[in-house]
Amino acid sequence: MASYADDLALAHLLADTADSISVARFRALDLHVESKPDLTPVSDADKAVEQAIRATLARARPRDGVLGEEFGMSTPPAGQGNRHWVIDPIDGTKNFIRGVPVWGTLIALLEGERPVAGLVSAPALGRRWWGALGHGSWAGKHQRAAARISVSAVRRMADASFCYASLPSWEEAGRLEPMLQIMRDSWRSRAYGDFYGYMLLAEGAVDVMVEPELSLWDVAALIPIVTEAGGSFTDLAGGRAPGDGSAIATNGHLHEEILGRLAAGVPSTHR
């Protein structure tokens, strides 16, 4: 099995750079925010973080492509190889611009279409999570202060902590009723949202995290962390999750049940 130790070390260096920029702009009085064509917000910090990461990758990995949320896909000047990095400079931009500390930089390495390494850095929470194929999943303040993490052993929904994004998005997907029933049947349900629910799942603090709509940069870094922690990660159809689509992430024991419950649904006319 390939070793991704050097790639993880590079991801930490990229995260160090990202953190130095994002923390300086968090709660800044002169933070500039504008709306993208899809009406989602973007701040000057989002753009600055992605530009800095791209600049470092151009020097350190000249044959690797880069896909970022803010600046799209770039082909390396040395020629495209089989590997590319996927960057979400600030996941949780709405939290970031409102002063909520639950936001982070997501960094993933893909070989072909498969995410093989991922790192999430949440500097306002003082925590990082990372994982790669064959390397396990880890969490801590930094590489030298980390502990290996794993998903929970919960096997019944009545004992499960269920996490999700927003209920309106599930209504638009035509799956609000099965979502509500899962919430009723769970021991506890909370909408932590963005990367955070997935990282709590990888740590064993929650047992299920689901999301009906996301992009590759939202999810690529999360997949290796969850799966190397022993969890399962698919889309709503049960297929591999990368790309535009959806996500069901569980501790593995509950995956088939959640998949079956959410598979049914009629597209809603709600707008």
mmCIF file of C-alpha atoms in Angstrom:
data_model
loop_
_atom_site.group_PDB
_atom_site.id
_atom_site.type_symbol
_atom_site.label_atom_id
_atom_site.label_comp_id
_atom_site.label_asym_id
_atom_site.label_seq_id
_atom_site.Cartn_x
_atom_site.Cartn_y
_atom_site.Cartn_z
ATOM 1 C CA MET A 1 0.000 0.000 0.000
ATOM 2 C CA ALA A 2 1.265 3.469 -0.882
ATOM 3 C CA SER A 3 2.508 5.687 1.929
ATOM 4 C CA TYR A 4 0.959 9.123 2.222
ATOM 5 C CA ALA A 5 3.106 10.362 5.103
ATOM 6 C CA ASP A 6 4.777 13.051 2.984
ATOM 7 C CA ASP A 7 1.419 14.195 1.627
ATOM 8 C CA LEU A 8 -0.025 14.468 5.130
ATOM 9 C CA ALA A 9 3.027 16.441 6.254
ATOM 10 C CA LEU A 10 2.495 18.805 3.321
ATOM 11 C CA ALA A 11 -1.208 19.097 4.164
ATOM 12 C CA HIS A 12 -0.257 20.222 7.676
ATOM 13 C CA LEU A 13 2.075 22.867 6.240
ATOM 14 C CA LEU A 14 -0.723 24.067 3.956
ATOM 15 C CA ALA A 15 -3.043 24.207 6.957
ATOM 16 C CA ASP A 16 -0.499 26.237 8.929
ATOM 17 C CA THR A 17 -0.483 28.801 6.143
ATOM 18 C CA ALA A 18 -4.279 28.769 5.888
ATOM 19 C CA ASP A 19 -4.713 29.191 9.643
ATOM 20 C CA SER A 20 -2.384 32.182 9.793
ATOM 21 C CA ILE A 21 -4.520 33.967 7.201
ATOM 22 C CA SER A 22 -7.999 32.941 8.350
ATOM 23 C CA VAL A 23 -7.445 33.570 12.064
ATOM 24 C CA ALA A 24 -6.191 37.083 11.328
ATOM 25 C CA ARG A 25 -9.387 37.826 9.368
ATOM 26 C CA PHE A 26 -11.834 36.120 11.747
ATOM 27 C CA ARG A 27 -14.055 38.771 13.371
ATOM 28 C CA ALA A 28 -12.071 41.481 11.573
ATOM 29 C CA LEU A 29 -14.039 44.717 11.366
ATOM 30 C CA ASP A 30 -12.921 45.298 7.777
ATOM 31 C CA LEU A 31 -13.742 41.781 6.506
ATOM 32 C CA HIS A 32 -15.065 42.104 2.960
ATOM 33 C CA VAL A 33 -17.957 39.793 2.005
ATOM 34 C CA GLU A 34 -19.713 39.465 -1.335
ATOM 35 C CA SER A 35 -22.251 37.107 -2.901
ATOM 36 C CA LYS A 36 -21.277 34.542 -5.538
ATOM 37 C CA PRO A 37 -23.583 33.759 -8.481
ATOM 38 C CA ASP A 38 -25.187 30.947 -6.462
ATOM 39 C CA LEU A 39 -25.949 33.548 -3.745
ATOM 40 C CA THR A 40 -23.598 31.934 -1.222
ATOM 41 C CA PRO A 41 -21.194 34.315 0.544
ATOM 42 C CA VAL A 42 -17.452 34.548 -0.023
ATOM 43 C CA SER A 43 -15.065 36.620 2.067
ATOM 44 C CA ASP A 44 -11.647 38.062 1.312
ATOM 45 C CA ALA A 45 -10.308 35.387 3.687
ATOM 46 C CA ASP A 46 -11.711 32.551 1.530
ATOM 47 C CA LYS A 47 -9.891 33.894 -1.520
ATOM 48 C CA ALA A 48 -6.634 34.671 0.281
ATOM 49 C CA VAL A 49 -6.447 31.209 1.862
ATOM 50 C CA GLU A 50 -7.021 29.413 -1.429
ATOM 51 C CA GLN A 51 -4.492 31.591 -3.269
ATOM 52 C CA ALA A 52 -1.845 30.891 -0.611
ATOM 53 C CA ILE A 53 -2.448 27.132 -0.716
ATOM 54 C CA ARG A 54 -2.288 27.117 -4.513
ATOM 55 C CA ALA A 55 1.002 29.017 -4.461
ATOM 56 C CA THR A 56 2.588 26.483 -2.096
ATOM 57 C CA LEU A 57 1.298 23.497 -4.072
ATOM 58 C CA ALA A 58 2.646 24.967 -7.308
ATOM 59 C CA ARG A 59 6.120 24.874 -5.762
ATOM 60 C CA ALA A 60 5.870 21.652 -3.745
ATOM 61 C CA ARG A 61 3.780 19.505 -6.127
ATOM 62 C CA PRO A 62 4.194 20.956 -9.634
ATOM 63 C CA ARG A 63 2.658 17.885 -11.305
ATOM 64 C CA ASP A 64 -0.456 17.811 -9.126
ATOM 65 C CA GLY A 65 -3.646 19.540 -10.205
ATOM 66 C CA VAL A 66 -5.642 21.747 -7.846
ATOM 67 C CA LEU A 67 -9.407 22.178 -7.557
ATOM 68 C CA GLY A 68 -10.620 24.909 -5.217
ATOM 69 C CA GLU A 69 -14.041 26.230 -4.380
ATOM 70 C CA GLU A 70 -13.192 29.821 -5.254
ATOM 71 C CA PHE A 71 -10.919 29.499 -8.320
ATOM 72 C CA GLY A 72 -11.903 26.203 -9.909
ATOM 73 C CA MET A 73 -9.590 23.634 -11.499
ATOM 74 C CA SER A 74 -6.038 24.432 -12.529
ATOM 75 C CA THR A 75 -3.803 22.274 -14.699
ATOM 76 C CA PRO A 76 -0.217 22.118 -13.437
ATOM 77 C CA PRO A 77 2.443 23.711 -15.668
ATOM 78 C CA ALA A 78 4.539 20.539 -15.466
ATOM 79 C CA GLY A 79 1.705 18.499 -16.967
ATOM 80 C CA GLN A 80 -1.289 16.790 -15.421
ATOM 81 C CA GLY A 81 -0.651 13.587 -13.480
ATOM 82 C CA ASN A 82 -3.075 11.247 -11.754
ATOM 83 C CA ARG A 83 -3.202 13.289 -8.567
ATOM 84 C CA HIS A 84 -4.953 16.487 -7.626
ATOM 85 C CA TRP A 85 -5.644 18.430 -4.469
ATOM 86 C CA VAL A 86 -9.132 19.619 -3.558
ATOM 87 C CA ILE A 87 -9.407 22.695 -1.367
ATOM 88 C CA ASP A 88 -12.255 24.300 0.531
ATOM 89 C CA PRO A 89 -10.471 27.371 1.933
ATOM 90 C CA ILE A 90 -13.122 28.088 4.554
ATOM 91 C CA ASP A 91 -15.846 25.513 5.056
ATOM 92 C CA GLY A 92 -18.545 27.237 7.085
ATOM 93 C CA THR A 93 -18.183 30.699 5.561
ATOM 94 C CA LYS A 94 -21.542 31.772 7.004
ATOM 95 C CA ASN A 95 -20.271 30.901 10.477
ATOM 96 C CA PHE A 96 -16.988 32.681 9.743
ATOM 97 C CA ILE A 97 -18.598 35.957 8.709
ATOM 98 C CA ARG A 98 -20.959 35.930 11.721
ATOM 99 C CA GLY A 99 -18.208 35.238 14.258
ATOM 100 C CA VAL A 100 -19.215 31.631 14.992
ATOM 101 C CA PRO A 101 -15.998 29.609 15.589
ATOM 102 C CA VAL A 102 -17.166 26.440 13.777
ATOM 103 C CA TRP A 103 -15.360 26.794 10.443
ATOM 104 C CA GLY A 104 -12.281 25.223 8.938
ATOM 105 C CA THR A 105 -10.006 24.651 5.969
ATOM 106 C CA LEU A 106 -10.482 21.338 4.124
ATOM 107 C CA ILE A 107 -7.543 19.860 2.215
ATOM 108 C CA ALA A 108 -7.792 16.595 0.257
ATOM 109 C CA LEU A 109 -5.566 14.608 -2.071
ATOM 110 C CA LEU A 110 -7.226 12.524 -4.786
ATOM 111 C CA GLU A 111 -5.707 9.837 -6.965
ATOM 112 C CA GLY A 112 -7.976 9.636 -9.950
ATOM 113 C CA GLU A 113 -11.406 10.145 -8.402
ATOM 114 C CA ARG A 114 -10.545 8.525 -5.078
ATOM 115 C CA PRO A 115 -9.806 10.667 -1.991
ATOM 116 C CA VAL A 116 -6.708 9.093 -0.425
ATOM 117 C CA ALA A 117 -5.774 11.696 2.191
ATOM 118 C CA GLY A 118 -7.632 14.457 3.963
ATOM 119 C CA LEU A 119 -7.104 17.112 6.607
ATOM 120 C CA VAL A 120 -9.498 19.475 8.351
ATOM 121 C CA SER A 121 -8.091 22.396 10.320
ATOM 122 C CA ALA A 122 -10.418 24.362 12.613
ATOM 123 C CA PRO A 123 -8.120 26.943 14.223
ATOM 124 C CA ALA A 124 -10.866 28.788 16.097
ATOM 125 C CA LEU A 125 -11.615 25.467 17.827
ATOM 126 C CA GLY A 126 -7.909 24.701 18.281
ATOM 127 C CA ARG A 127 -8.252 21.327 16.590
ATOM 128 C CA ARG A 128 -7.307 19.366 13.476
ATOM 129 C CA TRP A 129 -8.367 16.015 12.066
ATOM 130 C CA TRP A 130 -6.516 14.041 9.388
ATOM 131 C CA GLY A 131 -6.333 10.627 7.814
ATOM 132 C CA ALA A 132 -5.014 8.742 4.797
ATOM 133 C CA LEU A 133 -5.329 5.255 3.382
ATOM 134 C CA GLY A 134 -3.341 2.895 5.570
ATOM 135 C CA HIS A 135 -2.435 5.618 8.070
ATOM 136 C CA GLY A 136 -5.540 5.680 10.278
ATOM 137 C CA SER A 137 -7.324 8.823 11.454
ATOM 138 C CA TRP A 138 -6.004 11.279 14.004
ATOM 139 C CA ALA A 139 -7.078 14.405 15.839
ATOM 140 C CA GLY A 140 -5.339 16.992 17.970
ATOM 141 C CA LYS A 141 -3.958 20.483 18.052
ATOM 142 C CA HIS A 142 -1.168 19.524 15.642
ATOM 143 C CA GLN A 143 0.769 16.483 14.416
ATOM 144 C CA ARG A 144 2.893 16.222 17.547
ATOM 145 C CA ALA A 145 -0.095 16.462 19.889
ATOM 146 C CA ALA A 146 -2.536 13.970 18.404
ATOM 147 C CA ALA A 147 -4.435 10.814 19.256
ATOM 148 C CA ARG A 148 -5.827 8.153 16.974
ATOM 149 C CA ILE A 149 -9.611 8.331 16.630
ATOM 150 C CA SER A 150 -12.307 5.798 15.772
ATOM 151 C CA VAL A 151 -16.053 5.685 15.275
ATOM 152 C CA SER A 152 -18.495 4.438 17.882
ATOM 153 C CA ALA A 153 -19.823 0.914 18.373
ATOM 154 C CA VAL A 154 -23.487 1.972 18.615
ATOM 155 C CA ARG A 155 -25.757 -0.486 16.790
ATOM 156 C CA ARG A 156 -29.334 0.717 17.478
ATOM 157 C CA MET A 157 -30.997 3.945 16.399
ATOM 158 C CA ALA A 158 -32.554 4.177 19.846
ATOM 159 C CA ASP A 159 -29.023 4.609 21.204
ATOM 160 C CA ALA A 160 -27.685 6.764 18.376
ATOM 161 C CA SER A 161 -26.751 10.419 18.168
ATOM 162 C CA PHE A 162 -27.979 11.602 14.778
ATOM 163 C CA CYS A 163 -26.470 14.630 13.042
ATOM 164 C CA TYR A 164 -27.625 16.477 9.931
ATOM 165 C CA ALA A 165 -27.285 19.764 8.056
ATOM 166 C CA SER A 166 -30.521 21.756 7.629
ATOM 167 C CA LEU A 167 -34.088 20.468 7.513
ATOM 168 C CA PRO A 168 -35.187 22.741 4.614
ATOM 169 C CA SER A 169 -32.583 21.087 2.374
ATOM 170 C CA TRP A 170 -34.094 17.689 3.166
ATOM 171 C CA GLU A 171 -37.562 19.044 2.430
ATOM 172 C CA GLU A 172 -36.355 20.250 -0.967
ATOM 173 C CA ALA A 173 -34.889 16.785 -1.579
ATOM 174 C CA GLY A 174 -38.293 15.192 -0.890
ATOM 175 C CA ARG A 175 -37.019 13.303 2.156
ATOM 176 C CA LEU A 176 -38.233 15.413 5.064
ATOM 177 C CA GLU A 177 -40.617 12.795 6.480
ATOM 178 C CA PRO A 178 -38.039 9.971 6.704
ATOM 179 C CA MET A 179 -35.625 12.484 8.237
ATOM 180 C CA LEU A 180 -38.130 13.461 10.901
ATOM 181 C CA GLN A 181 -38.834 9.808 11.669
ATOM 182 C CA ILE A 182 -35.127 9.097 12.098
ATOM 183 C CA MET A 183 -34.941 12.030 14.500
ATOM 184 C CA ARG A 184 -37.883 10.646 16.471
ATOM 185 C CA ASP A 185 -36.297 7.208 16.635
ATOM 186 C CA SER A 186 -32.837 8.428 17.644
ATOM 187 C CA TRP A 187 -31.570 8.878 21.158
ATOM 188 C CA ARG A 188 -30.495 12.412 20.244
ATOM 189 C CA SER A 189 -30.409 14.624 17.150
ATOM 190 C CA ARG A 190 -28.442 17.810 16.487
ATOM 191 C CA ALA A 191 -27.687 19.932 13.402
ATOM 192 C CA TYR A 192 -23.969 20.621 13.791
ATOM 193 C CA GLY A 193 -23.534 21.125 10.037
ATOM 194 C CA ASP A 194 -20.603 21.573 7.657
ATOM 195 C CA PHE A 195 -17.440 19.549 8.381
ATOM 196 C CA TYR A 196 -18.036 19.384 12.126
ATOM 197 C CA GLY A 197 -20.666 16.648 12.197
ATOM 198 C CA TYR A 198 -18.419 14.353 10.157
ATOM 199 C CA MET A 199 -15.468 14.945 12.462
ATOM 200 C CA LEU A 200 -17.587 14.242 15.539
ATOM 201 C CA LEU A 201 -18.625 11.024 13.809
ATOM 202 C CA ALA A 202 -14.988 10.048 13.187
ATOM 203 C CA GLU A 203 -14.253 10.672 16.870
ATOM 204 C CA GLY A 204 -17.172 8.514 17.999
ATOM 205 C CA ALA A 205 -19.079 11.449 19.511
ATOM 206 C CA VAL A 206 -22.009 11.079 17.084
ATOM 207 C CA ASP A 207 -23.053 8.020 15.111
ATOM 208 C CA VAL A 208 -24.613 9.330 11.871
ATOM 209 C CA MET A 209 -24.113 12.455 9.742
ATOM 210 C CA VAL A 210 -26.200 13.071 6.617
ATOM 211 C CA GLU A 211 -26.361 15.807 3.997
ATOM 212 C CA PRO A 212 -28.523 15.924 0.825
ATOM 213 C CA GLU A 213 -26.461 18.303 -1.306
ATOM 214 C CA LEU A 214 -22.762 19.131 -1.437
ATOM 215 C CA SER A 215 -19.806 19.643 -3.771
ATOM 216 C CA LEU A 216 -16.528 17.765 -4.066
ATOM 217 C CA TRP A 217 -14.616 20.340 -2.014
ATOM 218 C CA ASP A 218 -17.186 19.963 0.789
ATOM 219 C CA VAL A 219 -16.599 16.241 1.158
ATOM 220 C CA ALA A 220 -13.294 15.054 -0.333
ATOM 221 C CA ALA A 221 -11.199 15.705 2.783
ATOM 222 C CA LEU A 222 -13.805 14.141 5.057
ATOM 223 C CA ILE A 223 -13.993 10.736 3.379
ATOM 224 C CA PRO A 224 -10.513 9.400 4.281
ATOM 225 C CA ILE A 225 -10.868 10.659 7.859
ATOM 226 C CA VAL A 226 -14.228 8.956 8.394
ATOM 227 C CA THR A 227 -13.359 5.700 6.630
ATOM 228 C CA GLU A 228 -9.913 5.343 8.216
ATOM 229 C CA ALA A 229 -11.638 5.832 11.574
ATOM 230 C CA GLY A 230 -13.725 2.755 10.760
ATOM 231 C CA GLY A 231 -16.819 4.476 9.405
ATOM 232 C CA SER A 232 -18.805 4.157 6.180
ATOM 233 C CA PHE A 233 -19.304 6.964 3.658
ATOM 234 C CA THR A 234 -21.613 6.845 0.623
ATOM 235 C CA ASP A 235 -24.073 9.007 -1.240
ATOM 236 C CA LEU A 236 -27.844 8.612 -0.829
ATOM 237 C CA ALA A 237 -27.891 5.913 -3.494
ATOM 238 C CA GLY A 238 -25.252 3.891 -1.665
ATOM 239 C CA GLY A 239 -22.519 4.687 -4.183
ATOM 240 C CA ARG A 240 -19.142 6.278 -3.702
ATOM 241 C CA ALA A 241 -19.568 9.829 -2.502
ATOM 242 C CA PRO A 242 -17.075 12.051 -4.412
ATOM 243 C CA GLY A 243 -18.495 14.647 -6.741
ATOM 244 C CA ASP A 244 -21.602 16.782 -6.684
ATOM 245 C CA GLY A 245 -24.215 14.938 -4.683
ATOM 246 C CA SER A 246 -25.078 13.835 -1.186
ATOM 247 C CA ALA A 247 -23.558 12.108 1.809
ATOM 248 C CA ILE A 248 -24.431 9.457 4.354
ATOM 249 C CA ALA A 249 -21.656 8.920 6.874
ATOM 250 C CA THR A 250 -22.089 6.473 9.744
ATOM 251 C CA ASN A 251 -20.165 4.318 12.188
ATOM 252 C CA GLY A 252 -20.779 1.423 9.783
ATOM 253 C CA HIS A 253 -23.168 -0.482 12.029
ATOM 254 C CA LEU A 254 -26.067 1.867 11.225
ATOM 255 C CA HIS A 255 -25.284 2.498 7.576
ATOM 256 C CA GLU A 256 -27.681 0.110 5.859
ATOM 257 C CA GLU A 257 -30.556 1.181 8.081
ATOM 258 C CA ILE A 258 -30.005 4.901 7.433
ATOM 259 C CA LEU A 259 -29.488 4.275 3.722
ATOM 260 C CA GLY A 260 -32.727 2.323 3.512
ATOM 261 C CA ARG A 261 -34.710 4.913 5.422
ATOM 262 C CA LEU A 262 -33.506 7.830 3.295
ATOM 263 C CA ALA A 263 -33.540 6.043 -0.066
ATOM 264 C CA ALA A 264 -37.297 6.505 -0.361
ATOM 265 C CA GLY A 265 -38.592 9.961 -1.098
ATOM 266 C CA VAL A 266 -40.441 11.978 -3.691
ATOM 267 C CA PRO A 267 -38.920 15.255 -4.951
ATOM 268 C CA SER A 268 -40.721 18.104 -3.258
ATOM 269 C CA THR A 269 -42.421 21.015 -4.984
ATOM 270 C CA HIS A 270 -41.247 23.200 -2.095
ATOM 271 C CA ARG A 271 -38.989 26.099 -3.126
#
